[in-house]
Amino acid sequence: MRRRDFLLGTGAAGATALAGCGGLVETRSLSSPPVLSNRPDAVYFPTHVEGMQMTGMGGSGDYKFALMYSYPHRFWNVNGDEVQKTSIEDEDDVHLMATVWDPETGVVLPETGLSLEISKGGDLVSQEVIYPMLSQPMGFHYGGNFPLDGDGAYDVTVSVGGVNTRRTGAFREKFGDPAETTIGFDYSESKRNEIMFEETPDRAGKRSARDPMEMGMMPQSTLPPAEEFPGGVRGTAETGDANLVVTTLDAPPEGVDAPDGAQYLAVSARTPYNRMVLPAMAMEGTLTSGGETVFDGALTRTLDPDLNYHYGAAVESVPAGADLELRVTTPPQVARHEGYETAFIDMQPTSQTL
């Protein structure tokens, strides 16, 4: 049994491309191309892409779950603004990934405190609170490398402790309770070695990203384009290669404590190229108009069925022409697959006129 510290805190099988976390089908060893020495401090195309295999889906309470696996991965943990690589260990057999979402809206749920317990024939093989992660084709998910006990049939129990961010609108009464489901996992080393793998020397290191993969019945953590975001979109700021879409609502969503007449300022943080949600940041903002400060304070991590995961605050008003400074005081506290580990770390204050 193993356990690591937590930083914050589908039916039939089918192979699907999973960059950094496919191409030609071939067998391979559990090694990867060397990490690039000249990576940009931004999103970049990884040295290789791999496929993944769906193992199954399950549901419990307010939640829907999916479990997937691939080769063991190197990935990077983030603690504050420190980034540390986690290498593949000799005993690692697979990289297990889980996604949790609201079955009514398809909104993917970050910050649930997700753990996996793996058993075979009734005996515990491994259990771990696994990392919230970002990968280019999958976006936000939970993942970790695990050892197994050879080929065979496993049961994987996926558990969540409940979403620990503010929840608004129809989400106010949801996702507060723990839940778990058990998903079967038929593993063989030979089947794992048939998962797609492709090195990408012609594209590696360039400022771009793999396209999001098709997820079948499982939703993506992709956010809508800025022009389709709810409310009155007032602009998009950029910092640390992240895009911060600023929108305002005439009134805060239900669940936000605000005086009568207040407006709502919301910031949707997403990756470039694929618009994947960037959760678990700490963000502050200062709004000034006509030389006076209208708002100065924290933007609360919030989960809403319409605005999705965002950073928001009630404000007295957001006059046209007001200046907004956004300050990311803690970058996204999520582990990164290759191609994201150098981005979203050095996030300097950014200003824009609304």
Coordinates of C-alpha atoms in Angstrom, one line a residue:
M1 CA 0.0 0.0 0.0
R2 CA 1.3 3.4 -0.8
R3 CA 0.1 6.9 0.0
R4 CA 1.3 10.3 -1.1
D5 CA 0.4 13.7 0.3
F6 CA -2.3 15.6 -1.5
L7 CA -1.3 19.1 -2.6
L8 CA -4.7 20.7 -2.2
G9 CA -6.7 19.8 -0.4
T10 CA -16.6 4.2 -19.7
G11 CA -18.1 1.0 -20.2
A12 CA -16.5 -0.6 -23.2
A13 CA -12.8 0.0 -23.6
G14 CA -11.6 2.2 -26.4
A15 CA -8.2 3.7 -27.1
T16 CA -8.1 7.5 -27.3
A17 CA -5.3 10.0 -27.8
L18 CA -3.8 11.5 -24.7
A19 CA -1.0 13.9 -25.2
G20 CA 1.7 14.2 -22.6
C21 CA -0.3 12.5 -19.9
G22 CA -1.8 8.9 -30.2
G23 CA -0.5 8.2 -33.7
L24 CA 0.9 4.9 -34.8
V25 CA 0.3 1.8 -32.7
E26 CA 3.4 0.2 -31.4
T27 CA 4.8 -1.5 -28.3
R28 CA 7.3 0.4 -26.2
S29 CA 9.3 0.3 -23.1
L30 CA 8.4 2.5 -20.1
S31 CA 10.8 5.2 -21.1
S32 CA 10.2 8.6 -22.6
P33 CA 12.2 11.0 -24.7
P34 CA 14.4 13.3 -22.6
V35 CA 12.9 16.5 -21.2
L36 CA 13.7 19.4 -23.5
S37 CA 16.5 21.7 -22.3
N38 CA 15.1 24.8 -24.1
R39 CA 11.4 24.7 -23.0
P40 CA 9.6 28.1 -23.2
D41 CA 8.0 29.5 -20.1
A42 CA 4.7 28.9 -21.8
V43 CA 2.5 26.1 -23.1
Y44 CA 4.5 24.0 -25.6
F45 CA 4.0 20.9 -27.7
P46 CA 5.4 17.8 -25.8
T47 CA 8.1 15.5 -26.9
H48 CA 5.7 12.6 -27.3
V49 CA 2.0 11.8 -27.2
E50 CA 0.4 8.7 -25.8
G51 CA -3.0 7.0 -26.0
M52 CA -5.2 6.0 -23.1
Q53 CA -7.6 3.2 -22.5
M54 CA -11.0 3.7 -20.9
T55 CA -11.8 1.2 -18.2
G56 CA -15.3 2.2 -17.1
M57 CA -17.8 4.7 -15.7
G58 CA -19.8 4.9 -12.5
G59 CA -22.1 7.2 -10.6
S60 CA -23.0 8.0 -7.0
G61 CA -25.1 10.8 -5.5
D62 CA -24.5 14.0 -7.4
Y63 CA -21.4 12.7 -9.2
K64 CA -20.5 10.8 -12.3
F65 CA -17.1 9.2 -12.6
A66 CA -14.8 7.8 -15.3
L67 CA -11.6 5.9 -15.0
M68 CA -8.8 5.5 -17.6
Y69 CA -5.3 4.3 -17.7
S70 CA -2.1 4.6 -19.8
Y71 CA 1.6 4.1 -19.4
P72 CA 3.2 5.5 -16.3
H73 CA 4.0 9.2 -16.8
R74 CA 6.5 11.6 -15.6
F75 CA 4.7 14.7 -14.4
W76 CA 5.4 17.9 -12.4
N77 CA 3.9 18.8 -9.0
V78 CA 3.3 22.4 -8.0
N79 CA 3.6 23.6 -4.5
G80 CA 3.2 27.3 -4.2
D81 CA 5.3 28.6 -7.1
E82 CA 7.7 25.7 -6.8
V83 CA 7.6 23.0 -9.6
Q84 CA 9.1 19.5 -9.0
K85 CA 9.3 16.6 -11.4
T86 CA 7.9 13.2 -10.4
S87 CA 9.8 10.5 -12.3
I88 CA 8.5 7.1 -13.2
E89 CA 9.4 4.6 -10.5
D90 CA 10.5 1.1 -11.3
E91 CA 7.4 -0.5 -9.7
D92 CA 5.0 1.7 -11.6
D93 CA 2.8 -0.2 -14.0
V94 CA 0.1 2.3 -15.1
H95 CA -0.9 5.9 -14.9
L96 CA -4.5 5.9 -13.7
M97 CA -6.7 8.9 -14.4
A98 CA -10.2 9.8 -13.1
T99 CA -12.6 12.5 -14.1
V100 CA -15.6 13.6 -12.0
W101 CA -18.5 15.7 -13.4
D102 CA -22.1 16.8 -12.9
P103 CA -24.2 14.5 -15.0
E104 CA -26.9 17.2 -15.5
T105 CA -24.7 20.0 -16.9
G106 CA -21.5 18.1 -17.8
V107 CA -19.4 20.5 -15.7
V108 CA -16.1 18.9 -14.7
L109 CA -15.5 19.2 -10.9
P110 CA -12.1 20.3 -9.7
E111 CA -11.2 20.4 -6.0
T112 CA -13.1 17.3 -4.9
G113 CA -10.2 15.5 -3.0
L114 CA -10.3 12.4 -5.0
S115 CA -8.7 9.1 -4.0
L116 CA -8.3 5.6 -5.5
E117 CA -8.3 2.3 -3.8
I118 CA -7.2 -0.7 -6.0
S119 CA -7.9 -4.3 -5.0
K120 CA -7.5 -7.7 -6.6
G121 CA -9.4 -10.7 -5.5
G122 CA -10.5 -8.8 -2.4
D123 CA -6.9 -7.9 -1.4
L124 CA -5.8 -4.3 -1.2
V125 CA -3.1 -3.6 -3.8
S126 CA -2.7 0.2 -3.5
Q127 CA -4.5 3.3 -2.3
E128 CA -3.8 6.9 -2.7
V129 CA -5.2 10.4 -2.8
I130 CA -4.2 11.3 -6.3
Y131 CA -3.2 14.6 -7.9
P132 CA -5.4 17.1 -9.6
M133 CA -3.7 17.5 -13.0
L134 CA -3.7 19.3 -16.3
S135 CA -2.9 17.7 -19.6
Q136 CA -3.3 19.2 -23.1
P137 CA -5.8 16.8 -24.6
M138 CA -7.7 16.0 -21.4
G139 CA -7.5 19.2 -19.5
F140 CA -8.3 19.0 -15.8
H141 CA -8.5 15.5 -14.3
Y142 CA -7.0 13.5 -11.4
G143 CA -4.1 11.1 -11.9
G144 CA -1.2 9.2 -10.5
N145 CA 1.2 6.3 -11.2
F146 CA 0.4 3.0 -9.6
P147 CA 2.0 -0.4 -9.2
L148 CA -0.2 -3.4 -9.8
D149 CA -0.1 -7.1 -9.0
G150 CA 0.3 -8.5 -12.5
D151 CA -2.3 -9.2 -15.1
G152 CA -5.8 -9.8 -13.9
A153 CA -9.2 -8.3 -12.8
Y154 CA -9.0 -5.4 -10.4
D155 CA -11.7 -3.3 -8.6
V156 CA -10.9 0.4 -8.4
T157 CA -13.0 2.4 -5.9
V158 CA -13.0 6.1 -6.7
S159 CA -13.9 8.3 -3.8
V160 CA -14.5 12.1 -3.4
G161 CA -14.7 14.1 -0.3
G162 CA -16.8 16.9 -1.7
V163 CA -16.1 20.1 -3.6
N164 CA -14.5 22.6 -1.3
T165 CA -15.1 25.8 -3.3
R166 CA -18.1 28.2 -3.1
R167 CA -21.0 26.8 -5.1
T168 CA -23.7 29.0 -6.5
G169 CA -27.0 28.8 -8.4
A170 CA -28.3 25.2 -8.8
F171 CA -24.9 23.9 -7.5
R172 CA -25.5 25.4 -4.0
E173 CA -27.0 22.2 -2.6
K174 CA -24.8 19.8 -4.6
F175 CA -21.4 18.3 -4.3
G176 CA -21.0 18.9 -0.6
D177 CA -21.1 15.3 0.4
P178 CA -18.6 12.5 0.0
A179 CA -19.3 9.7 -2.6
E180 CA -17.7 6.7 -4.1
T181 CA -18.1 4.1 -6.8
T182 CA -16.3 1.0 -7.8
I183 CA -15.2 0.4 -11.4
G184 CA -13.8 -2.9 -12.8
F185 CA -10.4 -2.8 -14.4
D186 CA -9.2 -5.8 -16.5
Y187 CA -5.4 -5.2 -16.9
S188 CA -2.8 -7.0 -18.9
E189 CA 0.7 -5.7 -19.6
S190 CA 0.5 -6.8 -23.2
K191 CA -2.7 -4.8 -23.7
R192 CA -1.1 -1.8 -22.0
N193 CA 1.8 -2.0 -24.4
E194 CA -0.5 -1.8 -27.4
I195 CA -1.6 1.7 -26.4
M196 CA -0.6 4.3 -28.9
F197 CA 2.7 6.1 -28.5
E198 CA 4.4 8.6 -30.9
E199 CA 7.5 10.8 -30.5
T200 CA 7.1 14.3 -31.9
P201 CA 10.6 15.7 -32.6
D202 CA 9.3 18.0 -35.4
R203 CA 6.9 19.8 -33.1
A204 CA 8.3 19.4 -29.6
G205 CA 9.0 22.6 -27.7
K206 CA 7.1 24.8 -30.1
R207 CA 4.5 27.2 -28.5
S208 CA 1.4 25.3 -29.3
A209 CA -0.7 22.4 -27.9
R210 CA -2.2 19.2 -28.9
D211 CA -5.9 19.3 -29.7
P212 CA -8.4 18.1 -27.1
M213 CA -9.2 14.5 -27.6
E214 CA -12.7 13.0 -28.2
M215 CA -14.0 11.9 -24.8
G216 CA -17.1 10.0 -25.9
M217 CA -19.7 10.1 -23.2
M218 CA -17.3 11.8 -20.8
P219 CA -17.2 15.7 -20.8
Q220 CA -14.2 17.8 -21.3
S221 CA -13.0 20.6 -19.0
T222 CA -13.1 22.9 -22.0
L223 CA -14.6 26.4 -21.3
P224 CA -16.7 28.3 -23.9
P225 CA -15.0 30.9 -26.1
A226 CA -14.9 34.4 -24.6
E227 CA -17.5 35.6 -27.0
E228 CA -19.9 32.9 -25.8
F229 CA -19.2 33.3 -22.1
P230 CA -22.2 34.3 -20.0
G231 CA -22.8 37.9 -18.9
G232 CA -21.3 41.0 -20.5
V233 CA -17.8 40.0 -21.4
R234 CA -15.5 43.1 -20.8
G235 CA -12.2 41.8 -22.1
T236 CA -9.5 39.2 -21.8
A237 CA -6.3 39.6 -19.8
E238 CA -3.2 37.5 -20.3
T239 CA -0.6 36.5 -17.7
G240 CA 1.7 33.5 -17.4
D241 CA 0.4 32.3 -20.8
A242 CA -3.1 32.0 -19.2
N243 CA -6.1 33.8 -20.6
L244 CA -8.4 35.5 -18.0
V245 CA -11.8 36.3 -19.5
V246 CA -13.6 39.1 -17.5
T247 CA -17.3 39.2 -17.4
T248 CA -19.9 41.0 -15.4
L249 CA -23.5 40.1 -14.3
D250 CA -26.1 42.6 -13.3
A251 CA -26.6 40.6 -10.1
P252 CA -24.5 38.0 -8.3
P253 CA -25.7 34.4 -8.7
E254 CA -27.6 32.9 -5.8
G255 CA -25.3 31.9 -3.0
V256 CA -23.1 35.0 -3.1
D257 CA -23.6 37.2 0.0
A258 CA -24.0 40.7 -1.5
P259 CA -25.9 43.9 -0.8
D260 CA -28.9 44.8 -2.9
G261 CA -28.0 46.3 -6.2
A262 CA -24.6 44.7 -6.3
Q263 CA -23.1 43.5 -9.6
Y264 CA -20.9 40.4 -10.0
L265 CA -17.4 40.4 -11.4
A266 CA -16.3 37.0 -12.7
V267 CA -12.9 35.9 -14.2
S268 CA -12.8 32.7 -16.2
A269 CA -9.1 31.4 -16.2
R270 CA -8.2 29.0 -19.1
T271 CA -5.3 27.7 -21.1
P272 CA -4.5 29.1 -24.5
Y273 CA -5.3 27.0 -27.5
N274 CA -7.6 24.5 -25.8
R275 CA -9.5 26.7 -23.3
M276 CA -9.1 24.2 -20.5
V277 CA -10.1 25.4 -17.0
L278 CA -7.3 26.6 -14.7
P279 CA -8.5 25.9 -11.1
A280 CA -7.1 26.2 -7.6
M281 CA -5.5 29.7 -8.0
A282 CA -5.6 32.6 -5.5
M283 CA -6.6 35.8 -7.2
E284 CA -7.1 39.4 -6.1
G285 CA -8.5 42.3 -8.0
T286 CA -8.7 46.1 -7.8
L287 CA -11.3 48.0 -9.7
T288 CA -11.0 51.8 -10.0
S289 CA -13.2 54.3 -11.7
G290 CA -12.8 58.1 -11.9
G291 CA -9.9 58.0 -9.5
E292 CA -11.8 56.1 -6.8
T293 CA -11.5 52.5 -5.8
V294 CA -14.7 50.6 -6.4
F295 CA -13.5 47.2 -5.3
D296 CA -10.3 45.8 -3.8
G297 CA -10.2 42.3 -2.6
A298 CA -10.1 38.5 -3.3
L299 CA -11.9 36.8 -6.1
T300 CA -13.4 33.7 -4.6
R301 CA -13.0 30.3 -6.3
T302 CA -16.6 29.4 -7.3
L303 CA -18.4 26.6 -9.1
D304 CA -21.6 27.7 -10.9
P305 CA -23.7 25.8 -13.5
D306 CA -23.6 28.7 -16.0
L307 CA -20.3 30.3 -15.3
N308 CA -18.5 27.0 -14.6
Y309 CA -15.5 27.1 -12.4
H310 CA -14.4 30.8 -12.0
Y311 CA -13.1 33.5 -9.7
G312 CA -15.7 36.0 -8.6
A313 CA -16.8 38.8 -6.3
A314 CA -19.8 41.0 -5.7
V315 CA -19.0 44.6 -6.5
E316 CA -21.0 47.8 -6.1
S317 CA -20.8 48.5 -9.8
V318 CA -18.6 48.1 -12.8
P319 CA -18.7 51.4 -14.7
A320 CA -17.8 51.5 -18.3
G321 CA -14.2 52.6 -18.6
A322 CA -13.2 51.3 -15.2
D323 CA -9.7 49.9 -14.8
L324 CA -9.2 46.4 -13.4
E325 CA -6.0 45.0 -12.1
L326 CA -5.8 41.3 -11.5
R327 CA -3.2 39.7 -9.3
V328 CA -2.6 36.0 -9.2
T329 CA -1.1 35.5 -5.7
T330 CA -0.9 31.7 -6.0
P331 CA -0.7 30.0 -9.4
P332 CA -2.9 27.0 -10.2
Q333 CA -2.1 24.3 -7.6
V334 CA -2.4 21.4 -9.9
A335 CA 0.1 18.9 -11.2
R336 CA 1.1 19.2 -14.9
H337 CA 1.7 16.8 -17.8
E338 CA 4.5 17.7 -20.2
G339 CA 3.9 20.9 -22.1
Y340 CA 2.1 22.7 -19.2
E341 CA 4.8 22.5 -16.5
T342 CA 6.5 25.7 -17.4
A343 CA 3.3 27.7 -17.9
F344 CA 0.9 29.3 -15.4
I345 CA 3.7 29.7 -12.8
D346 CA 5.1 33.3 -13.2
M347 CA 1.8 35.1 -13.3
Q348 CA 2.5 38.9 -13.1
P349 CA -0.2 41.4 -12.3
T350 CA -2.2 42.5 -15.4
S351 CA -4.5 45.5 -16.0
Q352 CA -7.1 46.3 -18.5
T353 CA -9.8 48.9 -19.1
L354 CA -13.3 47.5 -19.0

